[in-house]
């Protein structure tokens, strides 16, 4: 085993072309004993070519692996079996693997073949497994694989979620932003929107649909991060019954109804325990039990259109069914992002707390990819946006994103510039800007030598450019307030920005 591993490590250093053109032909010439000693080559070739972008090359390697399934040595067959799913299985390899499963007496080989068939299995495997009492292959995995081969599954934004008594959605957000998310829902309801706030909790807002709705309508709201249907709660997450309750929630008529109504393709879900630690065993048990209860819904970690998320708090766990919507319709404008790009719902929350004024002129001094400016313009009533950033690549992205946002009513100007150089920027007339809005460098992903100096300058310059009653709305990572008497702190709330707290602050120019 050690010798195999050492040889494998050596072979991984060998260029791919040499592996294929020199080492593989040499291997093919060896006698059976020598081939067994060189089996690490099969593993190395499988791993190296699994990421090849050349389909012909990959097909040739796969054909070699399939030929090795006839090898008299169990070890060589087993290594080839393990490599085949990585190279992309097909009907031929499936057929050969099923033959081995039926004929081999070696348990180790049976297990490897079963695991490969779970990954690549199609109709033939399903036929061999379904109702046969075959224990080694997980029927659910094969069904999921067959479903995937039938084409991608997507959650349909335009499908109607029927009116359903007691149906609740959880709109999740970063801690500290809940009231902003709730506020947006209430304002939307006032304009005829379909959702009503039921409760505001830590990190999420519970809403109730007042009528049948589509996810496209829900995604008109911009401040929440993810939306999920509430399925159940588990009173004692540590208890023996907890997994049973979870499996029942997944297999429930409600989950099935939602998944079938909203999915194009097969109803597949991944199960995600939103807490630290390894939950592999629990996930496997729950998935098995849920499949026994309802075989129309399939657990599948790969490319599944749904996620069942289990969120734990001290006393209980919440079970949610979350559509995995991709691409995100709210980000239709995003052509590219900068390294420290804002979390898009955070940008929308900044815009919401800023409120609206007439004839807005909006400046983001640290605009990055431009999300705050685009969200401002999307909210309406903005005549001009101005973005500055010291990074020319960020400015190019902001310009492209703004163009893709298609906001013809708003003029846009982007400048590669330090935010302090406002004299060079014609759109930034002193006393004319109505809103300075930004998610500035927070000293983590974008390093700044003098954070204190940067924010002191931000207050000073914001005060210079803002018109009376104008606002400075930004994320403040420091315990630093404006000492400028013309800027009055109007609100400050603590927001969790992914493990560290900052403040979302609003200052108003007197
Ligand atoms: C957190 S990122 C902004 C992210 C942006 N809101 C977005 O959505 O992509 C901070 C940006 O500040 C820029 N920056 C850092 N120091 C600056 C300075 N002195 N003047 C202007 N921009 C600066 C960085 O290049 C970076 O793009």
Short mmCIF file of C-alpha atoms and ligand atoms in Angstrom, two decimals:
data_model
loop_
_atom_site.label_atom_id
_atom_site.label_comp_id
_atom_site.label_asym_id
_atom_site.label_seq_id
_atom_site.Cartn_x
_atom_site.Cartn_y
_atom_site.Cartn_z
CA UNK A 1 0.00 0.00 0.00
CA UNK A 2 2.80 2.37 0.97
CA UNK A 3 4.69 1.48 -2.21
CA UNK A 4 1.52 2.20 -4.23
CA UNK A 5 1.11 5.59 -2.57
CA UNK A 6 4.76 6.51 -3.09
CA UNK A 7 4.58 5.58 -6.76
CA UNK A 8 1.32 7.49 -7.12
CA UNK A 9 2.94 10.62 -5.69
CA UNK A 10 5.87 10.27 -8.10
CA UNK A 11 3.54 9.80 -11.07
CA UNK A 12 1.55 12.90 -10.18
CA UNK A 13 4.72 14.89 -10.86
CA UNK A 14 4.97 13.49 -14.39
CA UNK A 15 3.49 15.67 -17.18
CA UNK A 16 0.12 14.44 -18.48
CA UNK A 17 1.42 13.85 -22.03
CA UNK A 18 4.27 11.67 -20.76
CA UNK A 19 1.87 9.68 -18.56
CA UNK A 20 -0.32 8.90 -21.52
CA UNK A 21 2.25 8.53 -24.31
CA UNK A 22 5.05 6.80 -22.41
CA UNK A 23 3.90 5.33 -19.09
CA UNK A 24 0.58 3.84 -20.24
CA UNK A 25 2.09 1.97 -23.27
CA UNK A 26 4.86 0.69 -20.97
CA UNK A 27 2.25 -0.51 -18.47
CA UNK A 28 0.32 -2.29 -21.21
CA UNK A 29 3.46 -4.33 -22.08
CA UNK A 30 4.14 -5.52 -18.53
CA UNK A 31 3.45 -9.03 -17.29
CA UNK A 32 0.57 -9.43 -14.78
CA UNK A 33 2.80 -9.32 -11.69
CA UNK A 34 4.58 -6.16 -12.82
CA UNK A 35 1.26 -4.52 -13.74
CA UNK A 36 0.00 -5.17 -10.24
CA UNK A 37 3.08 -3.43 -8.83
CA UNK A 38 2.45 -0.45 -11.14
CA UNK A 39 -1.28 -0.13 -10.38
CA UNK A 40 -0.76 3.41 -9.05
CA UNK A 41 -0.46 4.47 -12.69
CA UNK A 42 -4.16 3.69 -13.19
CA UNK A 43 -5.05 5.96 -10.28
CA UNK A 44 -2.73 8.75 -11.44
CA UNK A 45 -4.05 8.66 -15.02
CA UNK A 46 -7.66 8.70 -13.74
CA UNK A 47 -7.05 11.70 -11.52
CA UNK A 48 -4.94 13.69 -13.97
CA UNK A 49 -7.27 13.27 -16.96
CA UNK A 50 -10.51 13.71 -15.00
CA UNK A 51 -9.97 17.47 -15.29
CA UNK A 52 -8.85 17.40 -18.93
CA UNK A 53 -10.63 19.92 -21.13
CA UNK A 54 -9.99 17.80 -24.20
CA UNK A 55 -13.03 15.54 -24.76
CA UNK A 56 -11.19 13.25 -27.21
CA UNK A 57 -8.36 12.74 -24.75
CA UNK A 58 -10.81 12.03 -21.96
CA UNK A 59 -12.70 9.53 -24.15
CA UNK A 60 -9.43 7.73 -25.00
CA UNK A 61 -8.47 7.50 -21.32
CA UNK A 62 -11.95 6.24 -20.45
CA UNK A 63 -11.73 3.57 -23.18
CA UNK A 64 -8.44 2.39 -21.64
CA UNK A 65 -10.03 2.24 -18.19
CA UNK A 66 -12.96 0.23 -19.58
CA UNK A 67 -10.51 -2.21 -21.19
CA UNK A 68 -8.89 -2.64 -17.74
CA UNK A 69 -12.23 -3.84 -16.37
CA UNK A 70 -11.41 -7.15 -18.14
CA UNK A 71 -8.05 -7.42 -16.43
CA UNK A 72 -7.50 -10.71 -14.54
CA UNK A 73 -6.18 -8.74 -11.55
CA UNK A 74 -8.92 -7.66 -9.12
CA UNK A 75 -6.74 -4.77 -7.95
CA UNK A 76 -6.36 -3.33 -11.44
CA UNK A 77 -10.09 -3.70 -12.13
CA UNK A 78 -10.86 -1.97 -8.83
CA UNK A 79 -8.58 1.01 -9.59
CA UNK A 80 -10.08 1.36 -13.06
CA UNK A 81 -13.59 1.17 -11.55
CA UNK A 82 -12.78 4.04 -9.22
CA UNK A 83 -11.46 6.15 -12.11
CA UNK A 84 -14.41 5.72 -14.49
CA UNK A 85 -16.98 8.02 -12.77
CA UNK A 86 -14.42 10.84 -12.72
CA UNK A 87 -13.98 10.49 -16.47
CA UNK A 88 -17.75 10.43 -17.06
CA UNK A 89 -19.54 7.11 -17.18
CA UNK A 90 -21.47 5.87 -20.19
CA UNK A 91 -23.65 2.92 -21.14
CA UNK A 92 -20.71 0.71 -22.03
CA UNK A 93 -18.93 1.23 -18.72
CA UNK A 94 -22.24 0.83 -16.88
CA UNK A 95 -22.89 -2.51 -18.59
CA UNK A 96 -19.40 -3.80 -17.82
CA UNK A 97 -19.64 -2.72 -14.19
CA UNK A 98 -23.01 -4.44 -13.79
CA UNK A 99 -21.42 -7.62 -15.20
CA UNK A 100 -18.63 -7.42 -12.63
CA UNK A 101 -21.15 -6.83 -9.84
CA UNK A 102 -22.96 -9.99 -10.85
CA UNK A 103 -19.85 -12.15 -11.22
CA UNK A 104 -17.23 -11.08 -8.68
CA UNK A 105 -16.95 -12.78 -5.31
CA UNK A 106 -14.59 -10.18 -3.87
CA UNK A 107 -16.46 -7.95 -1.41
CA UNK A 108 -14.04 -5.07 -1.77
CA UNK A 109 -14.55 -5.05 -5.54
CA UNK A 110 -18.33 -5.32 -5.21
CA UNK A 111 -18.35 -2.24 -2.98
CA UNK A 112 -16.20 -0.23 -5.38
CA UNK A 113 -18.37 -1.22 -8.34
CA UNK A 114 -21.55 -0.36 -6.40
CA UNK A 115 -20.16 3.05 -5.50
CA UNK A 116 -19.22 3.72 -9.17
CA UNK A 117 -22.68 2.66 -10.34
CA UNK A 118 -24.32 5.00 -7.82
CA UNK A 119 -22.46 7.82 -9.53
CA UNK A 120 -22.85 6.89 -13.20
CA UNK A 121 -25.78 4.50 -13.10
CA UNK A 122 -28.55 4.89 -15.62
CA UNK A 123 -31.63 2.92 -16.59
CA UNK A 124 -29.73 -0.39 -16.70
CA UNK A 125 -28.49 -0.01 -13.12
CA UNK A 126 -31.93 1.05 -11.97
CA UNK A 127 -33.37 -2.08 -13.57
CA UNK A 128 -30.75 -4.24 -11.87
CA UNK A 129 -31.37 -2.59 -8.49
CA UNK A 130 -35.06 -1.68 -8.22
CA UNK A 131 -36.90 -4.22 -6.11
CA UNK A 132 -34.01 -6.72 -6.39
CA UNK A 133 -33.04 -6.54 -2.74
CA UNK A 134 -29.56 -5.45 -3.87
CA UNK A 135 -28.20 -3.85 -0.71
CA UNK A 136 -24.88 -2.46 -1.86
CA UNK A 137 -26.26 0.13 -4.27
CA UNK A 138 -28.32 3.00 -2.93
CA UNK A 139 -31.39 3.07 -5.18
CA UNK A 140 -32.02 6.73 -4.36
CA UNK A 141 -28.57 7.70 -5.64
CA UNK A 142 -29.14 5.83 -8.90
CA UNK A 143 -32.54 7.46 -9.35
CA UNK A 144 -30.93 10.84 -8.79
CA UNK A 145 -28.18 10.03 -11.30
CA UNK A 146 -30.80 8.94 -13.88
CA UNK A 147 -32.75 12.15 -13.20
CA UNK A 148 -29.61 14.25 -13.72
CA UNK A 149 -28.86 12.48 -16.99
CA UNK A 150 -32.35 13.48 -18.12
CA UNK A 151 -31.25 17.14 -18.11
CA UNK A 152 -30.74 19.91 -15.57
CA UNK A 153 -33.45 20.66 -13.03
CA UNK A 154 -34.37 24.24 -12.28
CA UNK A 155 -36.67 26.05 -9.95
CA UNK A 156 -39.22 27.93 -12.04
CA UNK A 157 -39.61 31.55 -11.11
CA UNK A 158 -42.83 31.88 -13.08
CA UNK A 159 -44.65 28.84 -11.62
CA UNK A 160 -47.56 29.59 -9.31
CA UNK A 161 -47.20 28.73 -5.64
CA UNK A 162 -50.80 27.91 -4.81
CA UNK A 163 -52.54 29.54 -1.88
CA UNK A 164 -52.07 27.25 1.06
CA UNK A 165 -53.26 27.75 4.64
CA UNK A 166 -50.40 28.18 7.09
CA UNK A 167 -47.72 28.54 4.41
CA UNK A 168 -44.82 30.64 5.70
CA UNK A 169 -41.59 31.81 4.18
CA UNK A 170 -38.42 32.79 5.98
CA UNK A 171 -36.57 35.68 4.39
CA UNK A 172 -33.04 35.31 5.69
CA UNK A 173 -30.54 38.12 6.04
CA UNK A 174 -27.43 39.10 7.96
CA UNK A 175 -27.94 39.72 11.66
CA UNK A 176 -28.83 43.33 12.21
CA UNK A 177 -30.65 43.81 8.88
CA UNK A 178 -33.93 42.11 9.87
CA UNK A 179 -35.89 45.31 10.45
CA UNK A 180 -34.83 46.65 7.04
CA UNK A 181 -35.99 43.45 5.33
CA UNK A 182 -39.32 43.62 7.20
CA UNK A 183 -39.70 47.26 6.31
CA UNK A 184 -39.34 46.53 2.61
CA UNK A 185 -42.00 43.78 2.79
CA UNK A 186 -44.41 46.14 4.59
CA UNK A 187 -43.88 48.94 2.12
CA UNK A 188 -44.42 46.52 -0.74
CA UNK A 189 -47.60 45.24 0.90
CA UNK A 190 -48.83 48.82 1.08
CA UNK A 191 -48.43 48.99 -2.72
CA UNK A 192 -50.44 45.79 -3.21
CA UNK A 193 -47.60 43.30 -2.66
CA UNK A 194 -48.47 39.70 -1.85
CA UNK A 195 -46.60 39.17 1.41
CA UNK A 196 -47.34 40.08 5.00
CA UNK A 197 -44.81 40.19 7.83
CA UNK A 198 -45.74 37.73 10.55
CA UNK A 199 -42.69 37.98 12.79
CA UNK A 200 -39.19 39.44 12.86
CA UNK A 201 -36.62 36.99 14.29
CA UNK A 202 -32.81 36.90 14.54
CA UNK A 203 -31.42 36.63 10.99
CA UNK A 204 -34.80 36.16 9.33
CA UNK A 205 -38.24 37.59 8.81
CA UNK A 206 -41.27 35.30 8.71
CA UNK A 207 -43.73 36.26 5.98
CA UNK A 208 -47.05 34.85 4.91
CA UNK A 209 -48.27 34.97 1.32
CA UNK A 210 -51.70 36.58 1.14
CA UNK A 211 -52.48 34.89 -2.13
CA UNK A 212 -51.04 32.56 -4.74
CA UNK A 213 -47.71 33.97 -5.92
CA UNK A 214 -44.65 33.33 -8.04
CA UNK A 215 -41.05 33.37 -6.91
CA UNK A 216 -40.49 36.08 -9.53
CA UNK A 217 -42.84 38.27 -7.49
CA UNK A 218 -41.00 37.44 -4.27
CA UNK A 219 -37.68 38.29 -5.89
CA UNK A 220 -38.90 41.82 -6.62
CA UNK A 221 -37.91 42.41 -3.00
CA UNK A 222 -34.21 43.20 -2.87
CA UNK A 223 -33.14 43.33 0.79
CA UNK A 224 -33.40 39.70 1.86
CA UNK A 225 -30.59 37.30 1.13
CA UNK A 226 -32.30 33.91 0.68
CA UNK A 227 -35.93 32.87 0.85
CA UNK A 228 -37.14 29.46 2.02
CA UNK A 229 -40.41 27.74 2.82
CA UNK A 230 -40.83 26.81 6.46
CA UNK A 231 -41.38 23.03 6.68
CA UNK A 232 -41.19 22.12 10.36
CA UNK A 233 -39.39 22.69 13.60
CA UNK A 234 -37.67 20.13 15.74
CA UNK A 235 -38.12 20.63 19.47
CA UNK A 236 -35.13 18.64 20.66
CA UNK A 237 -32.56 18.56 17.88
CA UNK A 238 -30.27 16.24 19.88
CA UNK A 239 -32.92 13.59 20.52
CA UNK A 240 -33.25 10.23 18.80
CA UNK A 241 -36.58 11.28 17.28
CA UNK A 242 -35.11 14.41 15.69
CA UNK A 243 -33.88 12.63 12.56
CA UNK A 244 -37.27 10.97 12.18
CA UNK A 245 -39.06 14.34 12.37
CA UNK A 246 -36.65 15.78 9.82
CA UNK A 247 -37.18 12.86 7.41
CA UNK A 248 -40.95 13.22 7.76
CA UNK A 249 -40.75 16.95 7.00
CA UNK A 250 -38.76 16.27 3.83
CA UNK A 251 -41.15 13.54 2.72
CA UNK A 252 -44.23 15.59 3.68
CA UNK A 253 -47.07 16.38 1.27
CA UNK A 254 -46.21 20.10 1.61
CA UNK A 255 -42.57 19.61 0.54
CA UNK A 256 -43.65 17.38 -2.33
CA UNK A 257 -46.33 19.79 -3.48
CA UNK A 258 -43.94 22.75 -3.49
CA UNK A 259 -41.13 20.88 -5.20
CA UNK A 260 -43.33 19.35 -7.87
CA UNK A 261 -45.14 22.61 -8.56
CA UNK A 262 -41.97 24.69 -8.86
CA UNK A 263 -39.39 22.37 -10.38
CA UNK A 264 -38.67 21.88 -14.02
CA UNK A 265 -37.14 18.40 -14.07
CA UNK A 266 -36.85 16.00 -11.14
CA UNK A 267 -37.51 17.10 -7.55
CA UNK A 268 -34.08 16.71 -6.02
CA UNK A 269 -32.76 18.31 -2.83
CA UNK A 270 -29.55 18.50 -0.92
CA UNK A 271 -29.63 18.37 2.85
CA UNK A 272 -27.64 20.97 4.68
CA UNK A 273 -27.17 21.19 8.43
CA UNK A 274 -26.39 24.83 9.08
CA UNK A 275 -24.09 24.35 12.07
CA UNK A 276 -20.53 23.37 12.79
CA UNK A 277 -19.39 19.78 12.79
CA UNK A 278 -19.61 16.80 10.53
CA UNK A 279 -23.17 15.67 9.88
CA UNK A 280 -22.50 13.09 7.16
CA UNK A 281 -23.95 10.20 9.16
CA UNK A 282 -27.10 12.09 10.11
CA UNK A 283 -27.56 13.30 6.52
CA UNK A 284 -27.26 9.75 5.16
CA UNK A 285 -29.75 8.39 7.71
CA UNK A 286 -32.30 11.13 7.11
CA UNK A 287 -32.01 10.87 3.32
CA UNK A 288 -32.55 7.10 3.50
CA UNK A 289 -35.56 7.43 5.77
CA UNK A 290 -37.12 10.24 3.72
CA UNK A 291 -36.75 8.15 0.55
CA UNK A 292 -38.49 5.22 2.24
CA UNK A 293 -41.34 7.54 3.15
CA UNK A 294 -41.55 9.30 -0.21
CA UNK A 295 -39.56 7.94 -3.17
CA UNK A 296 -40.75 10.74 -5.48
CA UNK A 297 -38.39 13.20 -3.80
CA UNK A 298 -34.69 12.47 -4.21
CA UNK A 299 -31.76 13.41 -2.07
CA UNK A 300 -28.86 14.43 -4.28
CA UNK A 301 -25.95 16.65 -3.35
CA UNK A 302 -25.11 17.35 -7.01
CA UNK A 303 -26.72 20.23 -8.91
CA UNK A 304 -29.96 19.86 -7.00
CA UNK A 305 -32.51 22.64 -7.43
CA UNK A 306 -33.58 22.58 -3.76
CA UNK A 307 -31.87 22.64 -0.43
CA UNK A 308 -33.38 21.45 2.81
CA UNK A 309 -31.63 23.60 5.41
CA UNK A 310 -31.69 22.76 9.07
CA UNK A 311 -30.94 25.83 11.22
CA UNK A 312 -30.18 25.19 14.86
CA UNK A 313 -30.63 27.53 17.78
CA UNK A 314 -30.23 26.73 21.48
CA UNK A 315 -33.61 25.13 21.87
CA UNK A 316 -34.78 23.87 18.55
CA UNK A 317 -34.03 23.45 14.89
CA UNK A 318 -35.91 24.96 11.98
CA UNK A 319 -36.36 22.96 8.81
CA UNK A 320 -36.61 25.02 5.63
CA UNK A 321 -37.03 24.17 1.97
CA UNK A 322 -34.99 26.64 -0.06
CA UNK A 323 -35.16 27.03 -3.83
CA UNK A 324 -31.63 27.27 -5.22
CA UNK A 325 -32.23 29.93 -7.80
CA UNK A 326 -29.55 30.36 -10.38
CA UNK A 327 -28.91 32.77 -11.97
CA UNK A 328 -30.21 35.14 -9.32
CA UNK A 329 -32.76 37.33 -11.12
CA UNK A 330 -31.95 40.29 -8.89
CA UNK A 331 -28.35 40.26 -10.13
CA UNK A 332 -29.19 40.43 -13.83
CA UNK A 333 -26.71 43.29 -14.17
CA UNK A 334 -23.66 41.66 -12.64
CA UNK A 335 -21.11 41.09 -15.40
CA UNK A 336 -18.24 40.69 -12.95
CA UNK A 337 -17.30 41.40 -9.33
CA UNK A 338 -14.32 42.80 -7.44
CA UNK A 339 -12.51 40.83 -4.78
CA UNK A 340 -14.25 42.64 -1.88
CA UNK A 341 -17.59 43.15 -3.61
CA UNK A 342 -20.56 44.00 -1.42
CA UNK A 343 -23.07 41.35 -0.55
CA UNK A 344 -25.84 42.50 -2.94
CA UNK A 345 -28.68 42.49 -0.36
CA UNK A 346 -26.47 44.61 1.92
CA UNK A 347 -26.19 47.18 -0.87
CA UNK A 348 -30.00 47.16 -1.19
CA UNK A 349 -30.33 47.59 2.60
CA UNK A 350 -27.98 50.62 2.54
CA UNK A 351 -30.14 52.14 -0.16
CA UNK A 352 -33.32 51.49 1.81
CA UNK A 353 -32.08 53.15 5.01
CA UNK A 354 -30.91 56.12 2.95
CA UNK A 355 -34.52 56.85 1.97
CA UNK A 356 -35.41 58.95 -1.09
CA UNK A 357 -35.04 62.62 -1.92
CA UNK A 358 -35.87 64.59 -5.01
CA UNK A 359 -33.33 64.75 -7.83
CA UNK A 360 -30.80 62.55 -6.17
CA UNK A 361 -27.12 62.91 -7.02
CA UNK A 362 -25.45 59.84 -5.51
CA UNK A 363 -21.72 59.33 -4.96
CA UNK A 364 -20.01 56.11 -3.89
CA UNK A 365 -16.42 57.08 -3.02
CA UNK A 366 -15.30 53.40 -2.92
CA UNK A 367 -17.60 52.05 -5.60
CA UNK A 368 -15.84 48.72 -6.39
CA UNK A 369 -18.14 46.91 -8.82
CA UNK A 370 -20.84 49.55 -8.35
CA UNK A 371 -23.55 47.65 -6.48
CA UNK A 372 -24.61 50.50 -4.16
CA UNK A 373 -24.92 52.91 -7.10
CA UNK A 374 -26.91 50.43 -9.18
CA UNK A 375 -29.21 49.59 -6.26
CA UNK A 376 -29.74 53.33 -5.69
CA UNK A 377 -30.68 53.89 -9.30
CA UNK A 378 -32.96 50.84 -9.33
CA UNK A 379 -34.86 52.33 -6.39
CA UNK A 380 -35.76 55.21 -8.71
CA UNK A 381 -35.59 58.99 -8.74
CA UNK A 382 -31.82 59.19 -9.22
CA UNK A 383 -30.60 61.69 -11.81
CA UNK A 384 -26.87 61.08 -11.53
CA UNK A 385 -24.58 58.50 -9.98
CA UNK A 386 -20.85 59.01 -9.53
CA UNK A 387 -18.43 56.22 -8.68
CA UNK A 388 -14.80 56.58 -7.66
CA UNK A 389 -12.30 53.83 -6.87
CA UNK A 390 -8.53 53.75 -6.85
CA UNK A 391 -8.55 50.47 -8.71
CA UNK A 392 -8.98 50.90 -12.50
CA UNK A 393 -10.15 47.28 -12.84
CA UNK A 394 -12.96 47.97 -10.36
CA UNK A 395 -14.01 51.05 -12.31
CA UNK A 396 -14.14 49.05 -15.56
CA UNK A 397 -16.37 46.47 -13.86
CA UNK A 398 -18.61 49.14 -12.30
CA UNK A 399 -19.07 50.75 -15.73
CA UNK A 400 -19.93 47.41 -17.36
CA UNK A 401 -22.35 46.51 -14.57
CA UNK A 402 -24.07 49.86 -14.71
CA UNK A 403 -24.48 49.54 -18.46
CA UNK A 404 -25.92 46.02 -18.06
CA UNK A 405 -28.37 47.33 -15.46
CA UNK A 406 -30.05 49.34 -18.27
CA UNK A 407 -31.04 52.45 -16.34
CA UNK A 408 -31.46 55.04 -19.09
CA UNK A 409 -32.99 57.63 -16.75
CA UNK A 410 -29.82 57.90 -14.67
CA UNK A 411 -26.58 59.51 -15.83
CA UNK A 412 -23.45 57.72 -14.64
CA UNK A 413 -19.84 58.82 -14.29
CA UNK A 414 -17.04 56.57 -13.08
CA UNK A 415 -13.52 57.75 -12.26
CA UNK A 416 -10.36 55.95 -11.28
CA UNK A 417 -9.36 58.17 -8.41
CA UNK A 418 -8.60 58.36 -4.74
CA UNK A 419 -11.82 59.55 -3.13
CA UNK A 420 -9.97 62.53 -1.67
CA UNK A 421 -9.26 63.99 -5.13
CA UNK A 422 -12.72 65.37 -5.64
CA UNK A 423 -11.46 68.56 -7.25
CA UNK A 424 -10.65 66.48 -10.33
CA UNK A 425 -14.20 65.19 -10.59
CA UNK A 426 -16.58 67.55 -12.37
CA UNK A 427 -19.78 65.82 -11.23
CA UNK A 428 -18.89 66.29 -7.56
CA UNK A 429 -19.80 69.94 -7.10
CA UNK A 430 -19.46 71.03 -3.53
CA UNK A 431 -22.77 71.22 -1.72
CA UNK A 432 -24.67 69.50 -4.58
CA UNK A 433 -24.52 65.78 -3.78
CA UNK A 434 -27.65 64.44 -2.06
CA UNK A 435 -26.36 61.03 -0.98
CA UNK A 436 -22.90 59.62 -0.25
CA UNK A 437 -23.36 55.87 0.04
CA UNK A 438 -20.69 53.21 0.42
CA UNK A 439 -19.50 49.88 1.61
CA UNK A 440 -15.93 51.13 2.09
CA UNK A 441 -12.75 49.14 2.66
CA UNK A 442 -13.22 47.46 6.02
CA UNK A 443 -9.56 46.64 6.53
CA UNK A 444 -10.03 42.91 5.96
CA UNK A 445 -10.19 41.92 2.32
CA UNK A 446 -8.93 45.36 1.18
CA UNK A 447 -5.95 46.35 3.35
CA UNK A 448 -5.65 50.05 4.16
CA UNK A 449 -2.55 51.35 5.98
CA UNK A 450 -4.37 54.06 7.94
CA UNK A 451 -8.02 53.16 8.48
CA UNK A 452 -8.54 55.91 11.03
CA UNK A 453 -7.23 58.53 8.60
CA UNK A 454 -9.38 57.16 5.76
CA UNK A 455 -12.62 57.45 7.74
CA UNK A 456 -11.69 60.86 9.19
CA UNK A 457 -11.20 62.05 5.59
CA UNK A 458 -14.46 60.42 4.50
CA UNK A 459 -16.42 62.45 7.07
CA UNK A 460 -14.64 65.64 6.05
CA UNK A 461 -15.15 65.17 2.32
CA UNK A 462 -18.74 63.96 2.65
CA UNK A 463 -19.53 67.10 4.59
CA UNK A 464 -17.97 69.19 1.79
CA UNK A 465 -19.88 67.63 -1.10
CA UNK A 466 -23.27 67.04 0.54
CA UNK A 467 -26.08 69.50 0.07
CA UNK A 468 -28.06 70.58 3.15
CA UNK A 469 -30.16 67.65 4.38
CA UNK A 470 -28.03 65.27 2.26
CA UNK A 471 -27.00 61.92 3.80
CA UNK A 472 -23.89 59.89 4.32
CA UNK A 473 -24.86 56.20 4.55
CA UNK A 474 -22.07 53.71 4.99
CA UNK A 475 -20.67 50.70 6.80
CA UNK A 476 -18.45 51.86 9.62
CA UNK A 477 -15.94 49.23 10.79
CA UNK A 478 -14.37 51.56 13.40
CA UNK A 479 -15.54 53.03 16.67
CA UNK A 480 -15.13 56.43 15.10
CA UNK A 481 -17.76 59.16 14.75
CA UNK A 482 -17.70 62.34 12.80
CA UNK A 483 -16.28 65.26 14.74
CA UNK A 484 -17.52 67.57 11.98
CA UNK A 485 -20.41 69.53 13.51
CA UNK A 486 -22.18 69.77 10.15
CA UNK A 487 -22.77 65.99 10.08
CA UNK A 488 -25.29 64.64 12.59
CA UNK A 489 -25.50 60.91 13.36
CA UNK A 490 -29.10 59.94 12.69
CA UNK A 491 -29.00 56.17 13.12
CA UNK A 492 -26.51 53.40 13.80
CA UNK A 493 -27.16 49.68 13.85
CA UNK A 494 -24.80 46.79 14.35
CA UNK A 495 -24.62 44.39 11.43
CA UNK A 496 -22.81 41.06 11.28
CA UNK A 497 -20.70 41.10 8.13
CA UNK A 498 -19.86 37.41 8.15
CA UNK A 499 -18.25 36.89 11.54
CA UNK A 500 -17.39 40.46 12.48
CA UNK A 501 -19.59 43.33 13.53
CA UNK A 502 -19.69 46.73 11.87
CA UNK A 503 -22.21 49.54 12.07
CA UNK A 504 -24.53 50.69 9.35
CA UNK A 505 -24.69 54.44 9.96
CA UNK A 506 -26.67 57.33 8.59
CA UNK A 507 -25.37 60.88 9.01
CA UNK A 508 -27.29 63.92 7.85
CA UNK A 509 -25.81 67.21 6.69
CA UNK A 510 -27.24 70.08 8.71
C1 LIG B 1 -15.39 46.90 -0.06
S1 LIG B 1 -14.83 47.37 -1.63
C2 LIG B 1 -16.23 48.09 -2.35
C3 LIG B 1 -17.16 47.07 -2.85
C4 LIG B 1 -18.29 47.65 -3.67
N1 LIG B 1 -19.31 48.23 -2.86
C5 LIG B 1 -18.86 46.60 -4.58
O1 LIG B 1 -20.02 46.31 -4.52
O2 LIG B 1 -18.11 45.98 -5.35
C6 LIG B 1 -13.85 48.78 -1.29
C7 LIG B 1 -13.25 49.46 -2.51
O3 LIG B 1 -12.56 50.62 -2.06
C8 LIG B 1 -11.49 50.87 -2.97
N2 LIG B 1 -10.57 51.82 -2.31
C9 LIG B 1 -9.69 51.58 -1.32
N3 LIG B 1 -9.08 52.72 -0.95
C10 LIG B 1 -9.58 53.71 -1.73
C11 LIG B 1 -9.35 55.12 -1.84
N4 LIG B 1 -8.46 55.72 -1.07
N5 LIG B 1 -10.07 55.82 -2.74
C12 LIG B 1 -10.97 55.19 -3.55
N6 LIG B 1 -11.21 53.86 -3.51
C13 LIG B 1 -10.53 53.13 -2.61
C14 LIG B 1 -10.95 49.48 -3.23
O4 LIG B 1 -10.24 49.46 -4.47
C15 LIG B 1 -12.24 48.63 -3.26
O5 LIG B 1 -12.70 48.43 -4.58
#
